[in-house]
Each structure stands twice: as C-alpha cells, then as structure tokens.
mmCIF file of C-alpha atoms in Angstrom:
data_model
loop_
_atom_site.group_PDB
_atom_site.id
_atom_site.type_symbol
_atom_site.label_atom_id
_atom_site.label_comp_id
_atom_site.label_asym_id
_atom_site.label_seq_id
_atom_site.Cartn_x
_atom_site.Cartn_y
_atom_site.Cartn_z
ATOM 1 C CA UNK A 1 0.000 0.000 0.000
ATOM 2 C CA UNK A 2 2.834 2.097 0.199
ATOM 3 C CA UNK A 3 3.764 1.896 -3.103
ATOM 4 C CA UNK A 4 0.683 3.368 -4.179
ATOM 5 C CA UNK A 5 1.422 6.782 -2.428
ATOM 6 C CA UNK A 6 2.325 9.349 -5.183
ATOM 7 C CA UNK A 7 5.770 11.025 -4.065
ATOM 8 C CA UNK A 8 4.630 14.301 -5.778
ATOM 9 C CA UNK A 9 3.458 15.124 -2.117
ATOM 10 C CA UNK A 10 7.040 16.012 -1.265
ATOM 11 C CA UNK A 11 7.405 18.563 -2.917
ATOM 12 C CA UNK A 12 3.778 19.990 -2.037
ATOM 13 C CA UNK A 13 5.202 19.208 2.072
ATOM 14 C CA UNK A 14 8.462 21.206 1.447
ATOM 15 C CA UNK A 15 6.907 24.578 -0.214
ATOM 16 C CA UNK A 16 4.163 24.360 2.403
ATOM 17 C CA UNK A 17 6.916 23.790 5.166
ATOM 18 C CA UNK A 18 9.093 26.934 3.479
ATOM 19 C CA UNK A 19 5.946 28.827 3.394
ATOM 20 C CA UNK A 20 5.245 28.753 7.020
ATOM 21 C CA UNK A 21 8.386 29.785 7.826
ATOM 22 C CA UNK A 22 9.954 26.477 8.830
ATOM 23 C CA UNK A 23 12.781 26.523 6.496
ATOM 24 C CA UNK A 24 14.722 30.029 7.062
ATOM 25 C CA UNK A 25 12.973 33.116 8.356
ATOM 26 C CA UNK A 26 10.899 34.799 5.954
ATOM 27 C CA UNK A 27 8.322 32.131 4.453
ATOM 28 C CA UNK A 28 8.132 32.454 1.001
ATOM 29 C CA UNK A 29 11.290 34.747 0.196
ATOM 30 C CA UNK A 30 13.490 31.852 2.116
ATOM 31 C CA UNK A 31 12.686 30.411 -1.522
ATOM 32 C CA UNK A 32 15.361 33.140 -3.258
ATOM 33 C CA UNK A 33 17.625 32.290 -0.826
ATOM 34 C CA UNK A 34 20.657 30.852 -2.917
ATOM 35 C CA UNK A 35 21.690 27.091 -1.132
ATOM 36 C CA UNK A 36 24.430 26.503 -3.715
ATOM 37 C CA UNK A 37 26.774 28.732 -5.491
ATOM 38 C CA UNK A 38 29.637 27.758 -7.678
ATOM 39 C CA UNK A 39 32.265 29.628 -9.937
ATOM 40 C CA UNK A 40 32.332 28.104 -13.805
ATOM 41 C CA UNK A 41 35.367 27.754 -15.763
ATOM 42 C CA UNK A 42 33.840 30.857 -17.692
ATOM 43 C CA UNK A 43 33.993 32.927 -15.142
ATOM 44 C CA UNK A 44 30.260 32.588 -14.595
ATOM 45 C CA UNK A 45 28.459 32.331 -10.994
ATOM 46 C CA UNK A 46 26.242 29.779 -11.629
ATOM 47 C CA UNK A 47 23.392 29.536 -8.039
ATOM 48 C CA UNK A 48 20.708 27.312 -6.997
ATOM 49 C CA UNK A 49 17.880 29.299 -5.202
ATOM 50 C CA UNK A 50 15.637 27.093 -2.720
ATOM 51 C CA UNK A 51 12.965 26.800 -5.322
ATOM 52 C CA UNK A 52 14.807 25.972 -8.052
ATOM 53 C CA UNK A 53 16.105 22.301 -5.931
ATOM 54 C CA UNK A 54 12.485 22.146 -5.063
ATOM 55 C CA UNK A 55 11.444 22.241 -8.670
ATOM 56 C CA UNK A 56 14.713 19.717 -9.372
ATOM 57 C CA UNK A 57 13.611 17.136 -6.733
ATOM 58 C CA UNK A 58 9.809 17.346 -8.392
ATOM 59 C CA UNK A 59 11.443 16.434 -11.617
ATOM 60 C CA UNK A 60 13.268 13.531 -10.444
ATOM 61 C CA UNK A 61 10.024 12.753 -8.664
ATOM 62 C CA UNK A 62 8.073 12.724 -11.846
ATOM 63 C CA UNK A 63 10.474 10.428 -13.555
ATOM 64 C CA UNK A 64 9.840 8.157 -10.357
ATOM 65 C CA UNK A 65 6.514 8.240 -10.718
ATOM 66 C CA UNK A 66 6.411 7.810 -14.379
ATOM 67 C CA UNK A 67 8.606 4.375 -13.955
ATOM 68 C CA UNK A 68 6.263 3.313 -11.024
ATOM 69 C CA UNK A 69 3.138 3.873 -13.770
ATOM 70 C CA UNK A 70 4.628 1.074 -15.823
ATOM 71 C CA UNK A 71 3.639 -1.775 -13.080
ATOM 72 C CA UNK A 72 0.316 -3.429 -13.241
ATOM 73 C CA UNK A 73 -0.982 -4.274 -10.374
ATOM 74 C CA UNK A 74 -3.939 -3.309 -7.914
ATOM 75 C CA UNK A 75 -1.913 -0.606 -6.146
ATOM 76 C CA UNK A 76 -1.582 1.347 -9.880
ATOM 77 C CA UNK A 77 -4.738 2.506 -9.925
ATOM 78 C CA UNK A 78 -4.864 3.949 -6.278
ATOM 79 C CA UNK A 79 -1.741 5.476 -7.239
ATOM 80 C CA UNK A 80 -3.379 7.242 -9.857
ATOM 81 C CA UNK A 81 -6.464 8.546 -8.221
ATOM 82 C CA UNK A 82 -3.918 10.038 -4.992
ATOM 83 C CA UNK A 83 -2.103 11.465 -7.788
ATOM 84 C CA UNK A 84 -4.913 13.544 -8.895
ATOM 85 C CA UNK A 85 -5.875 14.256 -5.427
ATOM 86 C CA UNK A 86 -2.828 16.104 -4.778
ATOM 87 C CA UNK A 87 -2.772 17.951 -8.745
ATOM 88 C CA UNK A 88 -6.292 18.582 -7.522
ATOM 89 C CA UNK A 89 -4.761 20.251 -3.470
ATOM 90 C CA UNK A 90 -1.593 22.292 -5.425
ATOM 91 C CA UNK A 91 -4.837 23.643 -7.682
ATOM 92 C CA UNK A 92 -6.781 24.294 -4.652
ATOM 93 C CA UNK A 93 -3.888 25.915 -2.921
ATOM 94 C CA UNK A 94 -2.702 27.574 -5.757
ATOM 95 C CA UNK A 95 -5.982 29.465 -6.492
ATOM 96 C CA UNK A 96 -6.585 30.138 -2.721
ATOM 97 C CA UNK A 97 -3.712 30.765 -0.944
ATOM 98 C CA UNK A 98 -2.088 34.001 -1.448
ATOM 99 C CA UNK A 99 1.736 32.608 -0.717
ATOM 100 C CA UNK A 100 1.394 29.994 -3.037
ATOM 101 C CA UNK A 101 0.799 32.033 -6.190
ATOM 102 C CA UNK A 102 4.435 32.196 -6.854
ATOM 103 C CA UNK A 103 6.446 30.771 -10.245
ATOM 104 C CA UNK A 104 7.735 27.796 -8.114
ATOM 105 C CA UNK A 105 4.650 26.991 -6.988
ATOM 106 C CA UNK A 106 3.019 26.651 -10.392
ATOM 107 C CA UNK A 107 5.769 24.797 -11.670
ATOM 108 C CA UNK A 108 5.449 22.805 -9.401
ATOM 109 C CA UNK A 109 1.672 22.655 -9.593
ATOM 110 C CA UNK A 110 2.575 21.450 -13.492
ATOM 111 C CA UNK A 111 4.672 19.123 -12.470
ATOM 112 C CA UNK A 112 1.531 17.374 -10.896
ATOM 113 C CA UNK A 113 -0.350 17.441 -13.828
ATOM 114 C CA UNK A 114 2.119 16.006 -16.264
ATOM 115 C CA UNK A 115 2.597 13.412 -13.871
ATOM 116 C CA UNK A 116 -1.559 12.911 -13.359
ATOM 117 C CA UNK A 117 -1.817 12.614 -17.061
ATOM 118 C CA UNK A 118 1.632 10.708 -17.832
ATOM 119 C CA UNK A 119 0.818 8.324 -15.548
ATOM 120 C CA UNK A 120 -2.923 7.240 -16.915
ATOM 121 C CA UNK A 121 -1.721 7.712 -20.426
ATOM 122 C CA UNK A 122 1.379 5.261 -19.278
ATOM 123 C CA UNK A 123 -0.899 3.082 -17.559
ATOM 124 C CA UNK A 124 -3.485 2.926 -20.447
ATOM 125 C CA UNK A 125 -0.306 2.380 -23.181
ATOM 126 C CA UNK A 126 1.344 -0.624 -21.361
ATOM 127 C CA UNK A 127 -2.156 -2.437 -20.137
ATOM 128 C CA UNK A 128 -3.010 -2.098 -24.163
ATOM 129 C CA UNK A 129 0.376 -3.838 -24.639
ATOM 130 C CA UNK A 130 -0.395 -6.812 -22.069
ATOM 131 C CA UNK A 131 -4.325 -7.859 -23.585
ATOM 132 C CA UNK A 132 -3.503 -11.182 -25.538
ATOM 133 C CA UNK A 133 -5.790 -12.563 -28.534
ATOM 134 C CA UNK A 134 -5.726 -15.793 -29.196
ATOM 135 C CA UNK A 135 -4.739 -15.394 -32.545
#
C-alpha cells in the first residue's frame, strides 16, 4: 500500500513547510535564498535558489513516478487517483492561498499534472500492450 502513495506530495510538504516559515525566516522569500553557489570555468556564478532544488527534486520525482506507472498491479490505480488528489490540493492551494501564487509553486503545480496525465496515459499504453488474442 505504500507503493501506491504518489511522491509528488514532497514537494507539495516542502513549499508548504518553506511557506510557514519552517525553512529560514521569511516564508516564502526563504525560496530566493541561494543554497548553492559555484564559480564556472567561464567565469560565470552559476546559483541554486531554494525553489529551483524544489522544482529539481519534483522532476526527479516525476520520472519516479512515471517508472512506477509502468507496473500493473492493484496498487496502480490507487496510485493514480492520490495522484490527482494532490494535482487537484496544489490547484486548490494555488488558487486560494495568497503565498502559493508564486512561479515555483506553479511549476510545481505542473509538475503534478504532467505526472496525473503521464501516468494514466502510461498506464493505459502498457495495459493495451499486455491484452492477448488468441490469434
């Protein structure tokens, strides 16, 4: 049963920790807050902001969950409908809560979608794949 939890609710746990405050003082602009910076051969000072590893770990999450949509089984399709309930709380949160209208947010947000949608369309392709006729 654990398997079937989607793992796009991390990232919807860590903005909503960061946005009350629980990740640097500040709430929301704790997301600007640069957590790696590094000096490129070029010259360039290349940074990662708070939001921008939240949107990175969201990505690698979607690419987890699009691998986990491959397996058949009875846990699949509870995966699939707690995927769209948490598309369905970013959408909620995003239209009602004033600190999570921001860019990372809505990426974020999108993220959950594409991963609501790749995941049935996944699901769909592969159980298409598995029907046998006994030709």
């Amino acid at each position: 049963m654990l398997a079937a939890m989607p793992l796009m609710i991390i990232p919807f746990i860590l903005y909503n920790i960061a946005m009350l405050g629980l990740m640097g003082s500040g709430g929301i602009p704790a997301l600007q807050h640069d957590i790696i910076v590094l000096s490129m051969i070029s010259g360039a000072i290349w940074s990662m902001a708070l939001g921008d590893l939240f949107i990175v770990v969201a990505l690698v999450i979607l690419f987890v969950e699009i691998l986990k949509a491959t397996r058949n089984g009875s846990g699949s399709l509870v995966n699939h409908m707690l995927s769209m309930l948490v598309f369905i709380a970013f959408l909620v949160e995003f239209l009602l809560v004033q600190d999570a209208a921001t860019q990372v947010f809505f990426i974020l947000m999108t993220v959950a979608l594409i991963d609501v949608i790749g995941g049935f369309a996944v699901s769909i392709r592969t159980a298409g794949r598995d029907v046998s006729i006994g030709l």
